[in-house]
mmCIF file of C-alpha atoms in Angstrom:
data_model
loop_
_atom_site.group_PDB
_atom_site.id
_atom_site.type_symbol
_atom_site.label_atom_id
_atom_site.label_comp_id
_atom_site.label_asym_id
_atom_site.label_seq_id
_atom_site.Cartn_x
_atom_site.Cartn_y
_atom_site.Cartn_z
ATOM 1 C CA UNK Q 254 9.170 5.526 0.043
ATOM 2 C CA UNK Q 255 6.733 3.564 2.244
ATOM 3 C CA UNK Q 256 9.865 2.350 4.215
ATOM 4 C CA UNK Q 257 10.678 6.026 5.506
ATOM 5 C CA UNK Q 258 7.213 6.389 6.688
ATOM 6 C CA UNK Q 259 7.564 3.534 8.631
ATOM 7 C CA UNK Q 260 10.666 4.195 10.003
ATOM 8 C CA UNK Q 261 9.729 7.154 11.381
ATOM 9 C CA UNK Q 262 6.332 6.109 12.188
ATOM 10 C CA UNK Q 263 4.456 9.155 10.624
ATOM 11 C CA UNK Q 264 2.016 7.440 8.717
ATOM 12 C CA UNK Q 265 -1.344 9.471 8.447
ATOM 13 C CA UNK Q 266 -3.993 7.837 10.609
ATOM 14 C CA UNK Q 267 -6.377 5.114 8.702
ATOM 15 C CA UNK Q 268 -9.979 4.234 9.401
ATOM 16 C CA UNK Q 269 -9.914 0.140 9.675
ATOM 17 C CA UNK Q 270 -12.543 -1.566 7.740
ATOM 18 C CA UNK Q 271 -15.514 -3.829 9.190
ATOM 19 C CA UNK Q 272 -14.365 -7.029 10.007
ATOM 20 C CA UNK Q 273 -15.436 -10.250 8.246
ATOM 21 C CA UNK Q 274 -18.034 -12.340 9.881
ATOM 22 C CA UNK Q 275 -16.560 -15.718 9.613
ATOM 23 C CA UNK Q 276 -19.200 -17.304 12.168
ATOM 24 C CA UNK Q 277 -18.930 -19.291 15.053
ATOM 25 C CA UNK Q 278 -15.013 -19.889 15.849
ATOM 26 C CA UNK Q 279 -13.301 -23.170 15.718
ATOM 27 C CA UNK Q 280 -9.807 -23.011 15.149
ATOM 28 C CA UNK Q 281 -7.657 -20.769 12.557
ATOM 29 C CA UNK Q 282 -6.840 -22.398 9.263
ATOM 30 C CA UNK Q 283 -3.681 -21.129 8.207
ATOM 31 C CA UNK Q 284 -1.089 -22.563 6.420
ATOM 32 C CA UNK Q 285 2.064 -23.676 7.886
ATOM 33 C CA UNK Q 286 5.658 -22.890 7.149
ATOM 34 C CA UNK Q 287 6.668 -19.780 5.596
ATOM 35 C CA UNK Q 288 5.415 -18.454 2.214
ATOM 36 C CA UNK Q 289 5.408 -15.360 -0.167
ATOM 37 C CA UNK Q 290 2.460 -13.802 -1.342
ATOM 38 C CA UNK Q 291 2.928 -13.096 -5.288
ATOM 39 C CA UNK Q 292 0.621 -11.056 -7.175
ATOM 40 C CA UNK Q 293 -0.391 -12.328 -10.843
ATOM 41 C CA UNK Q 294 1.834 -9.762 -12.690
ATOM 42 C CA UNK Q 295 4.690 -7.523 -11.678
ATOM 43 C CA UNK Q 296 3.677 -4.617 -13.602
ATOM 44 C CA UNK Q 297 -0.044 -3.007 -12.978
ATOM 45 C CA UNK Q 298 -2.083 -4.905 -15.541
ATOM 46 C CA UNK Q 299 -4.072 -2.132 -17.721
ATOM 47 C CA UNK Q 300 -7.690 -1.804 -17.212
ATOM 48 C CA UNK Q 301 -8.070 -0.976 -21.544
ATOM 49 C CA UNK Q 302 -5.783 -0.156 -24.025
ATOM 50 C CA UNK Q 303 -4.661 3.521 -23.986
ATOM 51 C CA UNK Q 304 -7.942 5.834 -23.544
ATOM 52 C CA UNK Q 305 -8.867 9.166 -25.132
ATOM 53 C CA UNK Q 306 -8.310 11.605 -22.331
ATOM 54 C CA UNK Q 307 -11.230 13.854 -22.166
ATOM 55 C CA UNK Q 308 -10.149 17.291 -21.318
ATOM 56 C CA UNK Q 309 -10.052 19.908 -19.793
ATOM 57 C CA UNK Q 310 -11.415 18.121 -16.339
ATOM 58 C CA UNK Q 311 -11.973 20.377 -13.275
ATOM 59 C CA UNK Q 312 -12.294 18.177 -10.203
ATOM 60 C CA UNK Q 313 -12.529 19.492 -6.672
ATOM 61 C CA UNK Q 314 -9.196 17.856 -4.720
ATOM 62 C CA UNK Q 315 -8.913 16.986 -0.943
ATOM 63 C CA UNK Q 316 -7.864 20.313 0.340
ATOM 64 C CA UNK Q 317 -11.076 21.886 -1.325
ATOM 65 C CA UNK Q 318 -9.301 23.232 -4.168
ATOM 66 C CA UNK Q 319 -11.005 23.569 -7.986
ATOM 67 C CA UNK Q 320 -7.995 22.392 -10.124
ATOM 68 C CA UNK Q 321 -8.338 22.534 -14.047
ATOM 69 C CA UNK Q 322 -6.396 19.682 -16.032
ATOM 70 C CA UNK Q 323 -5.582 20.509 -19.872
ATOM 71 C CA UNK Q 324 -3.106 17.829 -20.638
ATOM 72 C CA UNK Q 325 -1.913 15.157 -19.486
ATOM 73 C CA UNK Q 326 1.055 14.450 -21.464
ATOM 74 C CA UNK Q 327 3.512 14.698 -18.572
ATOM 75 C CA UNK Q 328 2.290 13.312 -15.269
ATOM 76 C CA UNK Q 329 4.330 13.535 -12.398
ATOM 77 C CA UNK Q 330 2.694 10.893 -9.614
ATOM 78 C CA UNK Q 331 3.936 10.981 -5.952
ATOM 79 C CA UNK Q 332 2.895 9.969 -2.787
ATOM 80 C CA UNK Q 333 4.150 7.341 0.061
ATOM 81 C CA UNK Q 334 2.748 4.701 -0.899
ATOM 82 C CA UNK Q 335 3.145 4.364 -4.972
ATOM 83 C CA UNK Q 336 -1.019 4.879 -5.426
ATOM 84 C CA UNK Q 337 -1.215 7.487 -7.956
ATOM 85 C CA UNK Q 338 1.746 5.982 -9.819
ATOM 86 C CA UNK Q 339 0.205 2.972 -9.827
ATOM 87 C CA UNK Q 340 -3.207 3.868 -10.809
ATOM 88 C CA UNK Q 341 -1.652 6.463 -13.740
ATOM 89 C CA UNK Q 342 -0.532 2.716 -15.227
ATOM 90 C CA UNK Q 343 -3.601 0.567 -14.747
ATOM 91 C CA UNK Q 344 -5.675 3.209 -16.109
ATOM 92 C CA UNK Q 345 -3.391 2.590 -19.419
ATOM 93 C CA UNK Q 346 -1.650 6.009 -19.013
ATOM 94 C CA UNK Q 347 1.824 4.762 -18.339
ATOM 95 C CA UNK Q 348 3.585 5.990 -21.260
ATOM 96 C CA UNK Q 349 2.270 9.537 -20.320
ATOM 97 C CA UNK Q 350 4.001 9.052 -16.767
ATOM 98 C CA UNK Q 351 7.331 11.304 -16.479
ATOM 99 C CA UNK Q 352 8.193 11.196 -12.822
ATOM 100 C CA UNK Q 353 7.613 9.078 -9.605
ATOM 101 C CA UNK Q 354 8.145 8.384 -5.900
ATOM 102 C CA UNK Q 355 10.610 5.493 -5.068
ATOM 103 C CA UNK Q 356 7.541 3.506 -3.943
ATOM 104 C CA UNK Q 357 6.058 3.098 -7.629
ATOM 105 C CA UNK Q 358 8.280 -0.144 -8.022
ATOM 106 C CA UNK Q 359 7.613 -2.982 -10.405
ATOM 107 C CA UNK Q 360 9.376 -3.288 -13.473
ATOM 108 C CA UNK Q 361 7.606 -1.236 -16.381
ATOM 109 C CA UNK Q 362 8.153 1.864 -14.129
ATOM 110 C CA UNK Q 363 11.986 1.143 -13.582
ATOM 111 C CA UNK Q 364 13.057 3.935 -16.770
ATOM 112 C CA UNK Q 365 10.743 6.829 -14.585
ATOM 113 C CA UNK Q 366 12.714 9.675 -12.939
ATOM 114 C CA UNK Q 367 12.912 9.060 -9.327
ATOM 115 C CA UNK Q 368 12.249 12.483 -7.572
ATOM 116 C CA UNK Q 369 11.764 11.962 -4.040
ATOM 117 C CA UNK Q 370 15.055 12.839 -1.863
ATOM 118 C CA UNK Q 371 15.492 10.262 0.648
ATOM 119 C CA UNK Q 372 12.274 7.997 -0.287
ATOM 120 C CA UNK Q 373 10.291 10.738 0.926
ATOM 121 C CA UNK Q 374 10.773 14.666 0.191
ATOM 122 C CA UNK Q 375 10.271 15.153 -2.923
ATOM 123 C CA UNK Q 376 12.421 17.404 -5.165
ATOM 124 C CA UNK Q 377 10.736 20.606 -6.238
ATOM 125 C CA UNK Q 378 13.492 21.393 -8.482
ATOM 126 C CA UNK Q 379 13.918 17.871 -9.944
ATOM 127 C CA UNK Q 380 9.942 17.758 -10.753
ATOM 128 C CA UNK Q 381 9.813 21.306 -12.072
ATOM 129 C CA UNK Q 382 12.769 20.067 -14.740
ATOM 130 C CA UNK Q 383 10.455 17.212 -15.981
ATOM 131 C CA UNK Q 384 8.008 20.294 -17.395
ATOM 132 C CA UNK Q 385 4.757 18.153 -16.083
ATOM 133 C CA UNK Q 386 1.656 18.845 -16.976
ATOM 134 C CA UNK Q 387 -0.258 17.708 -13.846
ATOM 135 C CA UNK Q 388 1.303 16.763 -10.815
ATOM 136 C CA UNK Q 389 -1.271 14.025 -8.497
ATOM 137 C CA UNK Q 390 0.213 13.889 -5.195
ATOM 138 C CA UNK Q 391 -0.936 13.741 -1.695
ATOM 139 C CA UNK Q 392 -0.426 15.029 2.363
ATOM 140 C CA UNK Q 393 1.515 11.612 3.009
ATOM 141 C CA UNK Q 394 4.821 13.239 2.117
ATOM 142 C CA UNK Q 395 6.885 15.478 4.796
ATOM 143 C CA UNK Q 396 6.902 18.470 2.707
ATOM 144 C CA UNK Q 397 3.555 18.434 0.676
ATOM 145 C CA UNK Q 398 2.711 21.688 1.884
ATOM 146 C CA UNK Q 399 5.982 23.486 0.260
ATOM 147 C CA UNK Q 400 5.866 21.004 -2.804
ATOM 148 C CA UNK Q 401 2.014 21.860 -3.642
ATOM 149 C CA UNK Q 402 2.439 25.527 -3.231
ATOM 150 C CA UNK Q 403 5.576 26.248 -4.885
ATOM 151 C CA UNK Q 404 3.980 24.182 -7.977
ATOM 152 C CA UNK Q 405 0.965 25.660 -8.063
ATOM 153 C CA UNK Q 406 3.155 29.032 -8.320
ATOM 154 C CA UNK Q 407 4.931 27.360 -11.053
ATOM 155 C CA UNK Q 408 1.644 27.065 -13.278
ATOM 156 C CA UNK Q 409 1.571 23.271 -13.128
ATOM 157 C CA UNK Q 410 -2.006 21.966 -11.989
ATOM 158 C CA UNK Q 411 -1.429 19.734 -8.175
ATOM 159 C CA UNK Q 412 -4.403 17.542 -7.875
ATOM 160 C CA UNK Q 413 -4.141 16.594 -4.149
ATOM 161 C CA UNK Q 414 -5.631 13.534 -2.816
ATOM 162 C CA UNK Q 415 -6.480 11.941 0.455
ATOM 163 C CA UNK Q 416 -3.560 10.695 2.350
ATOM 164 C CA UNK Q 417 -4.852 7.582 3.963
ATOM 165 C CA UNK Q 418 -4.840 4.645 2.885
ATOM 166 C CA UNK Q 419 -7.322 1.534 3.026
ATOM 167 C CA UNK Q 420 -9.347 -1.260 2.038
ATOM 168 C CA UNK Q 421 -12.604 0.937 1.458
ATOM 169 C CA UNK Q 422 -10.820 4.471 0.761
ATOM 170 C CA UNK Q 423 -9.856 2.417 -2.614
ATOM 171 C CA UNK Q 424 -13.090 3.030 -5.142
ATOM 172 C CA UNK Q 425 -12.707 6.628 -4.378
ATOM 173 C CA UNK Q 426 -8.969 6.453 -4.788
ATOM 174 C CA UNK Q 427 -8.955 5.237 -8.185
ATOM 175 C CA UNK Q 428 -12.190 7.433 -9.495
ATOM 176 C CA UNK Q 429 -10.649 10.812 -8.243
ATOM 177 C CA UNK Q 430 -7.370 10.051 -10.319
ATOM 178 C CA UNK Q 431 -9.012 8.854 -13.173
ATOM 179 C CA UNK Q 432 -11.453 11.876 -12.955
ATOM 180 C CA UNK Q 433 -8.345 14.255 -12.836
ATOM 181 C CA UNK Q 434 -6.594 12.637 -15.859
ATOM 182 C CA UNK Q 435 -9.828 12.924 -17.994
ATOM 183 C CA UNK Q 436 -10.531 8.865 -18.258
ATOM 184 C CA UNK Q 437 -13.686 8.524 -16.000
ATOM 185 C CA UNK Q 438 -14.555 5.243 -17.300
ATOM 186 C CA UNK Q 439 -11.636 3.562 -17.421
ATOM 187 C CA UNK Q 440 -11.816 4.890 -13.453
ATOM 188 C CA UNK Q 441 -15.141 2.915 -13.338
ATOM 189 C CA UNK Q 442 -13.392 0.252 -15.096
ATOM 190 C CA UNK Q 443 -10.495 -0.009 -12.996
ATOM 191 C CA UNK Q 444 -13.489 -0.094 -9.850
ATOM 192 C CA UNK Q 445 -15.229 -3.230 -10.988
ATOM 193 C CA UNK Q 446 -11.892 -4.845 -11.249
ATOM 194 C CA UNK Q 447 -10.588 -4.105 -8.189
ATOM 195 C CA UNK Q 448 -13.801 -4.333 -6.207
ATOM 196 C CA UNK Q 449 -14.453 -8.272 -7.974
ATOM 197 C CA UNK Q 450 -10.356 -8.885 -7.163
ATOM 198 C CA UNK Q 451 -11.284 -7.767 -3.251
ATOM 199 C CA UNK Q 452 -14.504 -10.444 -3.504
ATOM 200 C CA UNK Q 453 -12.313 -12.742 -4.184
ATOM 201 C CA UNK Q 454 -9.897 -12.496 -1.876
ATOM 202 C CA UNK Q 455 -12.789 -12.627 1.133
ATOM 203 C CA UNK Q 456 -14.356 -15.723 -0.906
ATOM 204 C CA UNK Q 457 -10.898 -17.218 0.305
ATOM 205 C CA UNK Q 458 -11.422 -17.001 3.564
ATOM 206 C CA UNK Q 459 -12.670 -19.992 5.673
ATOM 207 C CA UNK Q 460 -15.928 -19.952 7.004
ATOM 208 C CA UNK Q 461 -16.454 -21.414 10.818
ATOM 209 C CA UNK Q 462 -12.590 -20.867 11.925
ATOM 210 C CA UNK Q 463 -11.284 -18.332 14.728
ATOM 211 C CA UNK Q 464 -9.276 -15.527 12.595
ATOM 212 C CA UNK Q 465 -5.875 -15.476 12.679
ATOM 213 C CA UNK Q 466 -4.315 -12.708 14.446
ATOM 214 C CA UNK Q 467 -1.799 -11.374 12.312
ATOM 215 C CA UNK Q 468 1.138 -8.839 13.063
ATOM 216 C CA UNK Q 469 2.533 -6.470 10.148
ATOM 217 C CA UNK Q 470 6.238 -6.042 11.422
ATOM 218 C CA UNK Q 471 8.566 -3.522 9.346
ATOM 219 C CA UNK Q 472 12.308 -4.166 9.727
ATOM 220 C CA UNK Q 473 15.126 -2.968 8.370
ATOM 221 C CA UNK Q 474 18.156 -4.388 9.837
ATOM 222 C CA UNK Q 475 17.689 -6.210 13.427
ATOM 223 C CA UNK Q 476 18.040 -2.271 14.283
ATOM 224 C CA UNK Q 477 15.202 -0.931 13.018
ATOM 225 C CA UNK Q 478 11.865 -3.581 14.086
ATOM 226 C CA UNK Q 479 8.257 -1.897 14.050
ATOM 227 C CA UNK Q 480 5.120 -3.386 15.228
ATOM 228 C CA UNK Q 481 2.156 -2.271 13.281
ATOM 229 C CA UNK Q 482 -1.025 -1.211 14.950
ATOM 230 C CA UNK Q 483 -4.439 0.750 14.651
ATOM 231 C CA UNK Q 484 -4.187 3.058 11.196
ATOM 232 C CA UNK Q 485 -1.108 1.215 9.961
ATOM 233 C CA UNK Q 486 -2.962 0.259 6.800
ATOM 234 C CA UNK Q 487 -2.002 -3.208 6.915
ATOM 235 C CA UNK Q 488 -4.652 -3.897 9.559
ATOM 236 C CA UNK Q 489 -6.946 -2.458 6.953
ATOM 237 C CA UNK Q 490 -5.468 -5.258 4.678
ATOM 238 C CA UNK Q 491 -5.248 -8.368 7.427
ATOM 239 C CA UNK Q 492 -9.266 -7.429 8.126
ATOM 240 C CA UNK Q 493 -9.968 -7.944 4.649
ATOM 241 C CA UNK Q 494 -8.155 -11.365 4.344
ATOM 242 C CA UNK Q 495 -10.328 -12.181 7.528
ATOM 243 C CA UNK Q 496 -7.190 -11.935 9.909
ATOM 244 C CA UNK Q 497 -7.390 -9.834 12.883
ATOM 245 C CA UNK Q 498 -4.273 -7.302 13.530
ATOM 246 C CA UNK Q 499 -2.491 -8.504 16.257
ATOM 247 C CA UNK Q 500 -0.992 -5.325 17.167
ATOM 248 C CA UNK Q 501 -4.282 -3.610 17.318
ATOM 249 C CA UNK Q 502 -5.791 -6.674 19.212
ATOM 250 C CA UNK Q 503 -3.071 -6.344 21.982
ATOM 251 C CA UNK Q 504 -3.739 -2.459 22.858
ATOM 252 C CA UNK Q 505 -1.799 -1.111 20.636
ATOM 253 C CA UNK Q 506 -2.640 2.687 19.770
ATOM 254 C CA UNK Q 507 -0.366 4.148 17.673
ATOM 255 C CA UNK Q 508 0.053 2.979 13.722
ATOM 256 C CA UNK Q 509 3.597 1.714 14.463
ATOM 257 C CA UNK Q 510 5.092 1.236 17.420
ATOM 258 C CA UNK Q 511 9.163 0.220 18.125
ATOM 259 C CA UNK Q 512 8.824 -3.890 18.344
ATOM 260 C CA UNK Q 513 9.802 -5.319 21.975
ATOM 261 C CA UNK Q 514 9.838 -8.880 22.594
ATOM 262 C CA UNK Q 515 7.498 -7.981 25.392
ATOM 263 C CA UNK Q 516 5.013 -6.189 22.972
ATOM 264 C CA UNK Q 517 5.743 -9.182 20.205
ATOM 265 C CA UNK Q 518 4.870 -12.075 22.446
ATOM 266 C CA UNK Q 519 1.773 -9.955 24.294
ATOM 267 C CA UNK Q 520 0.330 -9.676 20.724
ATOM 268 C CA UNK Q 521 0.599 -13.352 20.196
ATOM 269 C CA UNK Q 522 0.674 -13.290 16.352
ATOM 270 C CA UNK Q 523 -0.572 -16.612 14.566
ATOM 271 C CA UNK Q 524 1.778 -14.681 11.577
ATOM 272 C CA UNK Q 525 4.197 -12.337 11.227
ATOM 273 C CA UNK Q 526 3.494 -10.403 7.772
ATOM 274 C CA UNK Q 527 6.365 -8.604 6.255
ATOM 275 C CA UNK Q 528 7.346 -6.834 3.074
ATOM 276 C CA UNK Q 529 9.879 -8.820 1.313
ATOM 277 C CA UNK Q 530 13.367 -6.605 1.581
ATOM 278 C CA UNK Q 531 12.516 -6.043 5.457
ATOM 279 C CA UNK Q 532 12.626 -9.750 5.954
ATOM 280 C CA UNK Q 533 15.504 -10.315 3.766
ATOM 281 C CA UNK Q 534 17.369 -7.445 5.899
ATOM 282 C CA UNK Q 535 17.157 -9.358 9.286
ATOM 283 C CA UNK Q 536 18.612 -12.546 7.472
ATOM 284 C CA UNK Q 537 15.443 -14.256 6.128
ATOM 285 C CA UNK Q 538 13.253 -16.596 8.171
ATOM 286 C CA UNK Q 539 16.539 -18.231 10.378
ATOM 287 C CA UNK Q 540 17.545 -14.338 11.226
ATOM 288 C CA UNK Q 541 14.268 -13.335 12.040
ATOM 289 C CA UNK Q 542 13.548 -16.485 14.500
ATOM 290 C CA UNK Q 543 16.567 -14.754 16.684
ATOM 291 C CA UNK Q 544 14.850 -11.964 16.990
ATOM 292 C CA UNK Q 545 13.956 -11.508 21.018
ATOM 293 C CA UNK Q 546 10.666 -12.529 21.102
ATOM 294 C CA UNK Q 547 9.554 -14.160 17.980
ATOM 295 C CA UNK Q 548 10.210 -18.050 18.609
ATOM 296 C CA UNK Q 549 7.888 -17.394 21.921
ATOM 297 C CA UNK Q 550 5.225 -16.344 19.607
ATOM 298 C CA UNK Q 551 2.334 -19.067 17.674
ATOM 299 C CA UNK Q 552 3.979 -17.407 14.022
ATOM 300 C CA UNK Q 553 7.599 -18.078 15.399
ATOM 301 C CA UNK Q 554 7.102 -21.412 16.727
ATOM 302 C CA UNK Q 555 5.424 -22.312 13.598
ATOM 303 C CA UNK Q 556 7.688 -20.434 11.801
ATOM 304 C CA UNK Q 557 4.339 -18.864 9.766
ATOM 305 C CA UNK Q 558 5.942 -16.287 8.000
ATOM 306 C CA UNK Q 559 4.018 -14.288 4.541
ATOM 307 C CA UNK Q 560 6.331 -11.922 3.036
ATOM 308 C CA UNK Q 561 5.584 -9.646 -0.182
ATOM 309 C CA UNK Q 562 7.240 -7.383 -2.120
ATOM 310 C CA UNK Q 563 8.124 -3.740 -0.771
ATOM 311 C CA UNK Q 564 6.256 -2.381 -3.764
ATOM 312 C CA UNK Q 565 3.116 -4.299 -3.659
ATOM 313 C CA UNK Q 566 1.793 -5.120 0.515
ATOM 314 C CA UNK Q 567 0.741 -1.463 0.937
ATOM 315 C CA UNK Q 568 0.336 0.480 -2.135
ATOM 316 C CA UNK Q 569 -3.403 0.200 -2.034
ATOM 317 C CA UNK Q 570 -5.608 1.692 -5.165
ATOM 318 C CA UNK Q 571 -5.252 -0.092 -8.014
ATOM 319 C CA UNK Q 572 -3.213 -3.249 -6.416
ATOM 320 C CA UNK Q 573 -5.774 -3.532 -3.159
ATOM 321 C CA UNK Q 574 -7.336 -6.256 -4.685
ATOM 322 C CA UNK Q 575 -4.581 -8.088 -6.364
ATOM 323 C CA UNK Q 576 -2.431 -7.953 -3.408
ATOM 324 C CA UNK Q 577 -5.548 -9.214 -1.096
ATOM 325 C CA UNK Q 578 -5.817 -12.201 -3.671
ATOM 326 C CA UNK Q 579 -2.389 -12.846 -3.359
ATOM 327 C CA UNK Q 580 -1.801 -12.252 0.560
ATOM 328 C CA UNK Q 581 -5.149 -14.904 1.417
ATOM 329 C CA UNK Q 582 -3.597 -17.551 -0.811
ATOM 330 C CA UNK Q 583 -0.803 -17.337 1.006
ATOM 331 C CA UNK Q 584 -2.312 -17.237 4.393
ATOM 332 C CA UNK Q 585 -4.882 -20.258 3.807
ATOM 333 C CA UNK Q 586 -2.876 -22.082 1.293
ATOM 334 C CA UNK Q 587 -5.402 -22.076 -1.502
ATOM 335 C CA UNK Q 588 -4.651 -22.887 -4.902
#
């Protein structure tokens, strides 16, 4: 679960996209108060009805293997993040999914074997039980290495994708699944969705204001705070929404970094983004606003809050441009 990764701050490193020119500066346009960010739907909408797998399909995976797929009956989908999960649905192969990671949450998935231990290591055992016939997982889980060898000994096909997640990494995210699976053009489909979803969300943005500088802060309890920075993959998301990541924008160098009131207030946040569980844990908006630090920031004075769900903010693939629709409505209060 994406919650483990952050609090242990081993998230794979993430190339930032270009930021949005939004022209000559005035001031930021946000909207006031606290808000969450809802997508349209809680379940991945599906790109076409079910498709006609075309197999077998040979792709070439991230760690340069040549993997053969000849059914895809029983897919087994794990990674950090809930992408491949995900995707498996909006390419209108849900019913074929068997197994998942604890971060492939929203409600049509809720009946799917859970099989990572923890939110993170997944279950070799557990997986092998489910008899899949293609496994799509990824590098972003702490024992991928063991996991993709002792399946591949097992006879089950591992497609392994790239770890990292962001804004542009999503077109290839969502064709490299869909080429594995055998449904190329619902892949292509699922593209021009996502890709006119993501031009929407930066047709939201204000033209002619100074861009917010927004801070991605993972809590769990008042004991666990993390400040999100460089490679976090929400400063991926905040570029796209024409924010600037505060964290990143103060020095910061690592993807997450343990929150100080010192390091909150030197990153000046206009908003504090959080997933919606993390803000719940510190006691909603009053809690958080006693948090050392906060009320001495813009977002805490202004109490400027977005919070989305756990499942959603940082899933990526076939959500990126959903959740970018949802998070710029929320951060510019458009209709």
């Amino acid at each position: 679960m994406l919650c483990a990764v952050l609090a242990t701050a081993l998230v794979a490193g993430a190339c930032s996209t270009a930021p949005i020119d939004v022209g000559t500066t005035t001031t930021a346009s946000v909207a006031d108060g606290p808000r969450t960010a809802r997508t349209a739907s809680a379940d991945p909408v599906p790109v076409t009805g079910t498709p006609a797998p075309v197999l077998p399909a040979t792709v070439r995976t991230h760690d340069g293997r040549s993997v053969t797929v000849t059914d895809v009956s029983r897919i087994v989908a794990l990674d950090r993040y809930g992408s491949y999960g995900t995707a498996v649905f909006a390419l209108g192969l849900g019913r074929n999914l068997v197994g998942r990671d604890i971060a492939t949450k929203f409600p049509a998935a809720e009946p799917i074997p859970i099989v990572t231990r923890g939110g993170t290591d997944a279950n070799v055992e557990s997986i092998i039980a489910l008899r899949p016939t293609v496994v799509l997982t990824d590098d972003s889980l702490p024992n991928a290495t063991t996991l993709q060898t002792q399946l591949s000994a097992a006879g089950i096909p591992v497609v392994v994708g790239d770890e990292n997640r962001t804004v542009d990494g999503t077109d290839s995210l969502l064709r490299s699944t869909a080429a594995a699976l055998g449904v190329p053009a619902a892949g292509d489909a699922l593209v021009t969705r996502t890709d006119a979803q993501i031009a929407q969300a930066r047709s939201l943005v204000p033209k002619n204001v100074d861009r917010p500088r927004i801070a991605f802060v993972y809590a769990r309890g008042t004991g666990l705070l993390i400040l999100g920075g460089p490679g976090s993959g929400a400063d991926s998301m905040i570029d796209l929404i024409g924010g600037q990541d505060a964290g990143t924008a103060s020095g910061l160098t690592d993807a997450f970094t343990s929150l100080t009131s010192e390091g909150l207030i030197k990153a000046k946040p206009d908003v504090l983004l959080m997933m919606t569980d993390g803000l719940a844990s510190v006691g909603g908006i009053d809690g958080l606003l006693k948090v050392p630090g906060v009320t001495e920031t813009p977002a805490g004075r202004d109490r400027r809050v977005i919070d989305m769900d756990d499942g959603e903010l940082l899933s990526f693939g076939a959500r990126t441009g959903d959740v970018a629709v949802a998070l710029a409505r929320a951060l510019y209060g458009s209709p």
